[in-house]
Coordinates of C-alpha atoms and ligand atoms in Angstrom, one line a residue:
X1 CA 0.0 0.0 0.0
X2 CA 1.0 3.4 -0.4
X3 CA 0.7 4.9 3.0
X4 CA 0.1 9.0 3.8
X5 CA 1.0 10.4 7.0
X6 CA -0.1 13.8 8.0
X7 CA 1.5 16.2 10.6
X8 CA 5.3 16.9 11.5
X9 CA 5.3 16.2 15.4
X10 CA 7.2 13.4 17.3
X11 CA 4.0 11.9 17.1
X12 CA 3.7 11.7 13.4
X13 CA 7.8 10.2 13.5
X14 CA 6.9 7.1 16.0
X15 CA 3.8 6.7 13.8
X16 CA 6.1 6.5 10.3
X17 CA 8.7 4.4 12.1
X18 CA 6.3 2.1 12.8
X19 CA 4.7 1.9 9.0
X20 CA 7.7 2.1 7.4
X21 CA 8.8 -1.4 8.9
X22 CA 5.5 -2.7 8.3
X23 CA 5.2 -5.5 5.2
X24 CA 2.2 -4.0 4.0
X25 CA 3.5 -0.3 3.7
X26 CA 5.0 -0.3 0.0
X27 CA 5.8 3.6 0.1
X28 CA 5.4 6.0 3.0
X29 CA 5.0 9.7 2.2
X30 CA 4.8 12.2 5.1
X31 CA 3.4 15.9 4.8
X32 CA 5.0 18.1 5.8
X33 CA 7.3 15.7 7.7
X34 CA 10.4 17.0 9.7
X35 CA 14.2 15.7 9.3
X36 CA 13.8 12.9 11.4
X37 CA 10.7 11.2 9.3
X38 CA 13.1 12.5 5.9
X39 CA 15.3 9.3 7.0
X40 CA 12.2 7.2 6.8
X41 CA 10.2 8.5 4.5
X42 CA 9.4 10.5 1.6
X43 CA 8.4 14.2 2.8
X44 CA 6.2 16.6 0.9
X45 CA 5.8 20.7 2.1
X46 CA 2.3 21.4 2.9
X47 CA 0.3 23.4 5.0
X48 CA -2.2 20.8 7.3
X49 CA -4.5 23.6 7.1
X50 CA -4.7 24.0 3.6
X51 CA -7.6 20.5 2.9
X52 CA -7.4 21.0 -1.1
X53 CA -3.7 20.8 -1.5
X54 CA -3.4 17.6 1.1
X55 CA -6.4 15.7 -1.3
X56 CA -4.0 16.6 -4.3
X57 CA -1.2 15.0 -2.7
X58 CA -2.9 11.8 -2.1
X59 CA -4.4 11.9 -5.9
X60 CA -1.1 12.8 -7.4
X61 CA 1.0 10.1 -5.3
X62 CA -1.6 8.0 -5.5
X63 CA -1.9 6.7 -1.9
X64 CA -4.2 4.4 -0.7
X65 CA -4.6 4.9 2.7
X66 CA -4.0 8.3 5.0
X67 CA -3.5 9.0 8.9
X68 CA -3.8 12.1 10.2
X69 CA -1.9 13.1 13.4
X70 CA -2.7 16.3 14.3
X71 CA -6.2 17.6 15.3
X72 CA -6.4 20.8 13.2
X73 CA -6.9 19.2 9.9
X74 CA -9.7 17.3 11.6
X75 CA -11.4 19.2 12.9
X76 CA -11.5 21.4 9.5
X77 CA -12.8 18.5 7.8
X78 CA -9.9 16.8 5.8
X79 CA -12.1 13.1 6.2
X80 CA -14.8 15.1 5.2
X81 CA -12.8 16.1 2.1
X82 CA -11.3 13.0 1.4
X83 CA -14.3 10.7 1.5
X84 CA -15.9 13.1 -1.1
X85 CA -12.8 12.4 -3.4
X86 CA -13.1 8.6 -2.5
X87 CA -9.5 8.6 -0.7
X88 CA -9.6 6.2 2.3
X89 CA -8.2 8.1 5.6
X90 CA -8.5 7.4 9.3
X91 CA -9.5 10.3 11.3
X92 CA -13.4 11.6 12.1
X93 CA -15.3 13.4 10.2
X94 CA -15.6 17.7 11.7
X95 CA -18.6 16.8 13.2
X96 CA -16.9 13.8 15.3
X97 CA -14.4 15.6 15.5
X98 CA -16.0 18.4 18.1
X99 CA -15.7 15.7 21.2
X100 CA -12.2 17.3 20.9
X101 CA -12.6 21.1 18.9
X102 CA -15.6 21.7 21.1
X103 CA -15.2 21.0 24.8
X104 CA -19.1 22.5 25.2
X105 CA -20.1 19.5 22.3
X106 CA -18.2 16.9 24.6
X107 CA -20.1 17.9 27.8
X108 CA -23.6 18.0 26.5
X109 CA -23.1 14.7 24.9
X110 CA -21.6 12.9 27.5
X111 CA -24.5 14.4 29.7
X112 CA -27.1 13.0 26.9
X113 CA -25.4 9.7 26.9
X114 CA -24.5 9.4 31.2
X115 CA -20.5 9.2 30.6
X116 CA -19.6 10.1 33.8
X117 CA -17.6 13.7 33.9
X118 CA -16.9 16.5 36.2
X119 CA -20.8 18.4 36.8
X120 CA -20.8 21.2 34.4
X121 CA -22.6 24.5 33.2
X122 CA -22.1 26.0 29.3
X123 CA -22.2 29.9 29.3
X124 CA -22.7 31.8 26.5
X125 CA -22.7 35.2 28.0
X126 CA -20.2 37.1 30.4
X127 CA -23.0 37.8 32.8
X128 CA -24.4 34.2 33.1
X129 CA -20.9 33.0 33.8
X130 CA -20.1 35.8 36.1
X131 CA -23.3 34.5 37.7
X132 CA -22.6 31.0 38.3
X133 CA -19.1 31.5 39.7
X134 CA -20.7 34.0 41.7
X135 CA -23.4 31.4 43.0
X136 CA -20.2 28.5 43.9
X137 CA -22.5 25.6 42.4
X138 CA -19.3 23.8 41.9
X139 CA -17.6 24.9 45.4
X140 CA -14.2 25.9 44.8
X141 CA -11.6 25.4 43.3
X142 CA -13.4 25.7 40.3
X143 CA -12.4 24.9 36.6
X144 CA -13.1 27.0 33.5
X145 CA -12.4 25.9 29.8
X146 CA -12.6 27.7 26.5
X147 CA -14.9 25.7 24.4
X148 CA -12.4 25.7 21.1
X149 CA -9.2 24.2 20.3
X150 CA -6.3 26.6 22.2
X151 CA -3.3 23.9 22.2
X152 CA -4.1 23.0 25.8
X153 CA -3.8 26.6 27.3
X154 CA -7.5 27.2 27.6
X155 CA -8.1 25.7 30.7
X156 CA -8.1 28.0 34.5
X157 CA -8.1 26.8 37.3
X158 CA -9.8 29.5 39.9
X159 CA -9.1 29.0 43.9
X160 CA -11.9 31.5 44.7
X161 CA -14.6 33.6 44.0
X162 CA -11.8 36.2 42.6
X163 CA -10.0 34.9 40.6
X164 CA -13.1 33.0 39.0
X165 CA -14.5 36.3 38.4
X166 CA -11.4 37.4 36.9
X167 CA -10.6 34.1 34.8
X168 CA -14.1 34.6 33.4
X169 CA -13.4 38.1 32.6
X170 CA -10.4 37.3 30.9
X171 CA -11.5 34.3 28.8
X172 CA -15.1 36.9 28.0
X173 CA -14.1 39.7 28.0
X174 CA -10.6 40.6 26.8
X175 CA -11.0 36.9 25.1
X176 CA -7.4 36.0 26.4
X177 CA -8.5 33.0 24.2
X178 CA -9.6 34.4 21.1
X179 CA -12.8 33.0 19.4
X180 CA -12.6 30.1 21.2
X181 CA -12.9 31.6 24.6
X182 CA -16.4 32.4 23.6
X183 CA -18.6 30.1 25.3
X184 CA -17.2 28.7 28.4
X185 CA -17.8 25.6 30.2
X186 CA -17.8 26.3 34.4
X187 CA -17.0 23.0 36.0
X188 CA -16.7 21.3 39.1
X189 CA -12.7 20.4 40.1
X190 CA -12.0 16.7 40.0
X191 CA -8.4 15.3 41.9
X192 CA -7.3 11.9 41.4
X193 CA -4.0 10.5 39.3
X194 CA -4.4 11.7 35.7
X195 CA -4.4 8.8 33.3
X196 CA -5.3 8.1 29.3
X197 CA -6.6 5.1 27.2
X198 CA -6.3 4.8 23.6
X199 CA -8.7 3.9 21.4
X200 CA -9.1 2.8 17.5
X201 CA -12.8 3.1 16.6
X202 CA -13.9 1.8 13.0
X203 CA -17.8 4.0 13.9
X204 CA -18.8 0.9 15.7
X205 CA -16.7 -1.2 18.0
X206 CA -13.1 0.4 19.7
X207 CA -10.2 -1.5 20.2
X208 CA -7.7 -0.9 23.0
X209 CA -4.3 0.1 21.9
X210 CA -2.5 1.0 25.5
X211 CA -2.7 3.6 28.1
X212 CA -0.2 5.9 29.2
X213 CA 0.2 8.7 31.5
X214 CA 1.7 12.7 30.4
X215 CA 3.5 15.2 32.2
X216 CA 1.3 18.3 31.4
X217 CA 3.1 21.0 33.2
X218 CA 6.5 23.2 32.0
X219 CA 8.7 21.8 35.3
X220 CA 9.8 19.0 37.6
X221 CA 7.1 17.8 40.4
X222 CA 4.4 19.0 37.8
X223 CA 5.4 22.8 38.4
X224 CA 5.0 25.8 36.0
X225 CA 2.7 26.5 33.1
X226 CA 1.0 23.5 31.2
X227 CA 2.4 22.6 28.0
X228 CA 1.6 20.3 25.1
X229 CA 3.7 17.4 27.4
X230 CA 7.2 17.5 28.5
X231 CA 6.9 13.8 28.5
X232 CA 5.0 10.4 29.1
X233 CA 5.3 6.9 29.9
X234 CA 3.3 3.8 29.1
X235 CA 1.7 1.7 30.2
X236 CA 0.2 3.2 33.3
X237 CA 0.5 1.2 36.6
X238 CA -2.7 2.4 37.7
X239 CA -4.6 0.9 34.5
X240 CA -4.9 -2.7 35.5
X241 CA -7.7 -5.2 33.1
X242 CA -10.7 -4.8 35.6
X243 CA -10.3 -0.6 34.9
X244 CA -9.8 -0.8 31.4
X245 CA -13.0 -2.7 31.2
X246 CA -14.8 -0.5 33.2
X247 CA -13.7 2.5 31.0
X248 CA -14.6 0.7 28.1
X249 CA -18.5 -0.1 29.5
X250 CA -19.1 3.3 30.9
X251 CA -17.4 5.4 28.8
X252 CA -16.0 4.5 25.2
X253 CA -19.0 2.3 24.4
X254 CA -21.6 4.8 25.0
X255 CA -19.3 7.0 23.1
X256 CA -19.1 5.0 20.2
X257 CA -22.8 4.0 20.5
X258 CA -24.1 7.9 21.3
X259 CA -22.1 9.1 18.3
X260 CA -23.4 6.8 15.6
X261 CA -26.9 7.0 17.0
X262 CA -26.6 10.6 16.4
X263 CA -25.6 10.5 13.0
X264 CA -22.1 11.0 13.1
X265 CA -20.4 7.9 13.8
X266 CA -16.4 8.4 15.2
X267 CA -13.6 6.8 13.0
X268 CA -10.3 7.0 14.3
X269 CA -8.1 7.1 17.4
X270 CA -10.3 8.3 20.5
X271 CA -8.0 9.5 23.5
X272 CA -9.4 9.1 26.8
X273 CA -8.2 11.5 29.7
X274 CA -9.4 10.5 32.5
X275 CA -8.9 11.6 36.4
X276 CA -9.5 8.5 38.6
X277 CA -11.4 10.0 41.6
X278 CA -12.6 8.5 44.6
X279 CA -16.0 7.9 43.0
X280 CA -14.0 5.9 40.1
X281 CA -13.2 7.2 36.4
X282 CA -14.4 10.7 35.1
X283 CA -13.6 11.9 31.6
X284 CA -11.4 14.7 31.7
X285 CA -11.5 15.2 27.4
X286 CA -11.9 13.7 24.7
X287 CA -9.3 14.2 22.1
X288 CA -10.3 12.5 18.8
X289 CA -6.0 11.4 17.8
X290 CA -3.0 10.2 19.7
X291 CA -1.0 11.9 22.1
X292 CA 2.1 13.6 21.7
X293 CA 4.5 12.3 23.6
X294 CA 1.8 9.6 24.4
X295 CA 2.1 7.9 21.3
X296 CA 6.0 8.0 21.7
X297 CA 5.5 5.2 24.0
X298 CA 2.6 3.6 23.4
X299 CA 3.1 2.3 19.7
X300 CA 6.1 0.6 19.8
X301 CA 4.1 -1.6 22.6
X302 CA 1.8 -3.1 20.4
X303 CA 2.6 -6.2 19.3
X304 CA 1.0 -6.8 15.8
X305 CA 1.3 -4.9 12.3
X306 CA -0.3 -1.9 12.8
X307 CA -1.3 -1.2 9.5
X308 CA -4.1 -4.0 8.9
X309 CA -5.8 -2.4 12.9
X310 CA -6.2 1.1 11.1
X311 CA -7.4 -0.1 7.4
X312 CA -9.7 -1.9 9.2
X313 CA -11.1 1.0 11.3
X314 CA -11.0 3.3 7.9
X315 CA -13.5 0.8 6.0
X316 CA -15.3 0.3 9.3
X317 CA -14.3 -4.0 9.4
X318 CA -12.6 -4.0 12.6
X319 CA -12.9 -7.3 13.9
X320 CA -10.7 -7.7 16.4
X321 CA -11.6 -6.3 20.0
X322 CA -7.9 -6.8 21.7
X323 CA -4.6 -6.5 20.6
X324 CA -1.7 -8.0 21.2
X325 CA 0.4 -5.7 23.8
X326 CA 4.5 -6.6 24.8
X327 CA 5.3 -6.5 28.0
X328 CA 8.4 -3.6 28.2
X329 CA 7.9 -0.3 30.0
X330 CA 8.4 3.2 28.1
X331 CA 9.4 6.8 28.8
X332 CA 9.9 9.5 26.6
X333 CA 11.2 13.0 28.0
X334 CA 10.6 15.6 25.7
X335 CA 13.6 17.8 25.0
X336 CA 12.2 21.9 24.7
X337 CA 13.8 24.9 23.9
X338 CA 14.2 28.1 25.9
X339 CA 11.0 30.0 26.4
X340 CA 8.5 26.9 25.6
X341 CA 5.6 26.6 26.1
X342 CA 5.4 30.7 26.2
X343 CA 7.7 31.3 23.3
X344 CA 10.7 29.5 21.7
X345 CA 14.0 30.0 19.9
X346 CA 14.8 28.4 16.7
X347 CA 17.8 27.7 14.7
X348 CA 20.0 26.6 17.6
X349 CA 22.5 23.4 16.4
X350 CA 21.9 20.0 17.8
X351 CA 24.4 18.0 18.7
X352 CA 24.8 14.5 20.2
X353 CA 21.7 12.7 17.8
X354 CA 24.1 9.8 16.9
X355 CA 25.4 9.3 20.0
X356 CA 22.1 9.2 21.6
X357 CA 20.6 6.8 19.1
X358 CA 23.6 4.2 19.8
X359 CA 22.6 3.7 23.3
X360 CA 20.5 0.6 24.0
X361 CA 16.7 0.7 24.0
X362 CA 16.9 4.3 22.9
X363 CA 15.1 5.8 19.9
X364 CA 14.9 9.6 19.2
X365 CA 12.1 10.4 17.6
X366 CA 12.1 14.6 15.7
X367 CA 9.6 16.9 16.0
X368 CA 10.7 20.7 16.2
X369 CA 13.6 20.2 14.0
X370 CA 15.3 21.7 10.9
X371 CA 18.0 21.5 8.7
X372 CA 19.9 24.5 7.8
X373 CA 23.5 24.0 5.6
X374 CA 23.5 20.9 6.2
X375 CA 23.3 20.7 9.9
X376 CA 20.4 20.4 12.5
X377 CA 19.3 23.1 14.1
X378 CA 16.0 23.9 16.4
X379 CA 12.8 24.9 15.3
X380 CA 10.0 25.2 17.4
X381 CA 9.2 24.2 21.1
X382 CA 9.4 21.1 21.1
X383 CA 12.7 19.9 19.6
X384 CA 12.5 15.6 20.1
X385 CA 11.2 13.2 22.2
X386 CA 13.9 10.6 23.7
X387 CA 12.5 7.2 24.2
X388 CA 13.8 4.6 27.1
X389 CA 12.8 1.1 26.9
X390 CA 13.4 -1.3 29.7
X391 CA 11.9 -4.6 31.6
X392 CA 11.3 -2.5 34.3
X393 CA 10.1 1.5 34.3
X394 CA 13.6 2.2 36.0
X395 CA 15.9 0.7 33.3
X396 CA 13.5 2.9 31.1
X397 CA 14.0 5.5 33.0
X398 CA 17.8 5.3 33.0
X399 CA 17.9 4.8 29.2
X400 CA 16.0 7.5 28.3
X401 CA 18.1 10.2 30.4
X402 CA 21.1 8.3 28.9
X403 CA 20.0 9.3 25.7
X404 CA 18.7 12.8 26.8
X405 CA 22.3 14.0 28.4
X406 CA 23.8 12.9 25.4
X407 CA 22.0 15.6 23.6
X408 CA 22.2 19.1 23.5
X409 CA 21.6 22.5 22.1
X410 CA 22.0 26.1 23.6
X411 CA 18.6 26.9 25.7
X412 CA 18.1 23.0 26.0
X413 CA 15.1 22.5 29.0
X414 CA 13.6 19.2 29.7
X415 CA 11.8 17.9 33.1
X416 CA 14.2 15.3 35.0
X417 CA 11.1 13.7 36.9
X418 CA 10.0 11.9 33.4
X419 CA 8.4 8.3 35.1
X420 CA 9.0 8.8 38.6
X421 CA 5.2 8.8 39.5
X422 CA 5.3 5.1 37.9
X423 CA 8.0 3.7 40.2
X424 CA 5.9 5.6 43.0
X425 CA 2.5 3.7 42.2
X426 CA 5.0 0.3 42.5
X427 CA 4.1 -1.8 45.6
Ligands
AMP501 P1 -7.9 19.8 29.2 O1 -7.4 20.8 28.2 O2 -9.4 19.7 29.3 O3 -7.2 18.5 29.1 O4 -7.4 20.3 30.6 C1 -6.0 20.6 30.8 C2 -5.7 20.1 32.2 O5 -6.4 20.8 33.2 C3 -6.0 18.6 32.4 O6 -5.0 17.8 32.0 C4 -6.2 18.6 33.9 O7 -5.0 18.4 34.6 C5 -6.8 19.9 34.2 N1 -8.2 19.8 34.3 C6 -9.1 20.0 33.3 N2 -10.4 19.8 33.8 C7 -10.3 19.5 35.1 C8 -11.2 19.3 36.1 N3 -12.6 19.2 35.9 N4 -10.8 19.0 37.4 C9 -9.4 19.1 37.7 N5 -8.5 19.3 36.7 C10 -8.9 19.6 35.5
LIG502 N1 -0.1 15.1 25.4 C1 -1.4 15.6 25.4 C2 -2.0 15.7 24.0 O1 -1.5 15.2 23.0 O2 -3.1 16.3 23.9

């Protein structure tokens, strides 16, 4: 087959690296790609964003089958686009795609369909949300959210009545957030360990692929300003069969179900956040793709070609309901550049990639990344994503900082607390 990956992430380099060893996977083309995936793969420029120059790609290269990594494209339509021009893609349509572009979609659906989830109220209007802050329905602290896509920045946490006020002020008023802060969702605070399940759904049934866990914030002991991830491992400790089949009854079934019953059945990777609270799993979000670093770690656990799981989801055949998971732990510590998440530098030279790669159960995996004159330089936040695999989560652990200290570039930050909360969980 000839095989299209969209996006230019780390994510998008541990999904080629994958296809490209696959049996099945005749040529792999990646837009835009990023050096890393140029080793592996053919790389096209293209802008995500721009829907009718991606379908031309596919036509002119004649692919057979597409995954999209990234949510933008998807939740501007590009399965939409795609299935008009009879191209066969994985990734929901823009309507499925709002359990991730519109947090207020998610809510009320999971309401309609009783997936359990933080209480909630959507505001359309300053004074209605001043209002229900005001009222401390959901005591304190409390939990705002911008209802569109903001690259996981539009989400306030309030400790009182003031800074609620204030938060809603900001997201309302000044829209800190843009067009997305304009309806909010107010909702109750949930506090349990953070975890996330993976999902491939042909519109029907959902097959497990792995869990994992992030590290949202900027610093060490899950300090500083959220990011994208500064890193993840998999699989989560605190995932064990009886939860995962609990998640899968009370959540991603009626999911699956509620979505087709309403007409717009989900294809594709569903990503489960969840926070496991005392009163057992409550959906944090939906997002409707992998992770990033997630997917760092959780693909290179499963066990059987990948390529066959996600045809079969596109063309809505997926048979199987478990896969075939090995047994090795993963971390990946995301390498940043000065500034991120605020800002970032570019053009900085890397140094250290070969020697990295050379140590065992290491795999480096690009993301922001160019090449200028023939050497690698920075470009963008996140710079790569350094992969430890081990028996145990503490030879991962050690791996993946061997590989990390090997590396550098000027303004080089990255968290050194990358899988500690799994040897924590260990009895
Ligand atoms: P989201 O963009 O919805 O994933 O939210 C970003 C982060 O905010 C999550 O990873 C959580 O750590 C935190 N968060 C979001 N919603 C809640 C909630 N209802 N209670 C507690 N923390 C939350
Ligand atoms: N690492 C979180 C995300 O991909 O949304």
């Amino acid at each position: 087959m000839r095989v299209l990956v969209l996006g230019s992430g780390a994510r998008e380099h541990a999904l080629a690296a994958r296809l490209a060893a696959e049996r099945d996977v005749g040529e792999l083309i990646c837009v835009p790609g990023n050096p890393g995936i140029a080793r592996i793969a053919r790389t096209i420029p293209a802008d995500l964003t721009d829907l009718d120059a991606l379908v031309e790609i596919a036509d002119r290269e004649q692919i057979d089958f597409t995954v999209v990594g990234p949510e933008l494209p998807l939740s501007l339509g590009v399965a939409d686009l795609f299935a008009v021009r009879g191209q066969l893609l994985l990734g929901p349509t823009a309507s499925a795609a709002r359990l991730e572009s519109s947090k207020a979609f998610a809510k009320a659906f999971m309401a309609r369909h009783g997936v359990p989830t933080a209480r909630f109220h959507i505001s359309d209007a300053l004074d209605d949300a001043l209002a229900v802050v005001r009222s401390s329905e959901f005591g304190w602290p409390v939990v705002l959210k911008a209802d569109g896509l903001a690259a996981g920045k539009g989400v306030i946490i309030a400790d009182d009545r003031a800074s609620a006020e204030s938060g809603v002020a900001a997201a309302m008023g000044e829209r800190r957030f843009g067009a997305a802060g304009e309806r909010l969702v107010i909702e109750e605070c949930l506090t349990g360990p953070e975890v996330s399940l993976f999902f491939v759904s042909d519109g029907m049934r959902a097959l497990p692929l792995g869990s994992a866990q992030d590290h949202k914030r900027a610093f060490d002991n899950d300090c500083g300003p959220n990011t994208g991830g500064m890193g993840a491992f998999a699989p989560s400790p605190l995932v064990d069969a009886a939860l995962q089949t609990r998640v899968v009854h009370e959540i991603v079934e009626p999911v699956i179900a509620g979505m087709a019953a309403e007409g717009q059945p989900f294809q594709g990777f569903l990503y489960v956040g969840l926070m496991l609270t005392a009163t057992g799993p409550k959906v944090i979000e939906f997002n409707v793709r992998l992770g990033d670093p997630e997917t760092q770690v959780i693909l290179p656990l499963v066990d059987e070609p990948l390529l066959p799981i996600l045809v079969a989801a596109a063309t809505g055949d997926l048979r199987q309901s478990m896969c075939r998971l090995g047994r090795d732990r993963l971390v990946g510590v995301v390498l940043a550049s000065r500034g991120y998440p605020e800002a970032s530098e570019s053009g900085r030279a890397i140094t250290g990639l070969d020697e990295a790669e050379r140590v065992p159960g290491v795999t480096v995996y690009h993301a922001g990344t160019a090449r200028r004159d023939g050497r690698l330089v920075t470009a963008g936040g996140r710079v790569l994503t350094v992969v430890g695999r081990g028996a145990e989560f503490s030879e991962a652990i050690t791996r993946a900082y061997a590989g990390a200290t090997r590396i550098s570039f000027d303004g080089m930050q990255y968290r050194k607390d990358i899988g500690r909360k799994a040897l924590a969980y260990k009895s």
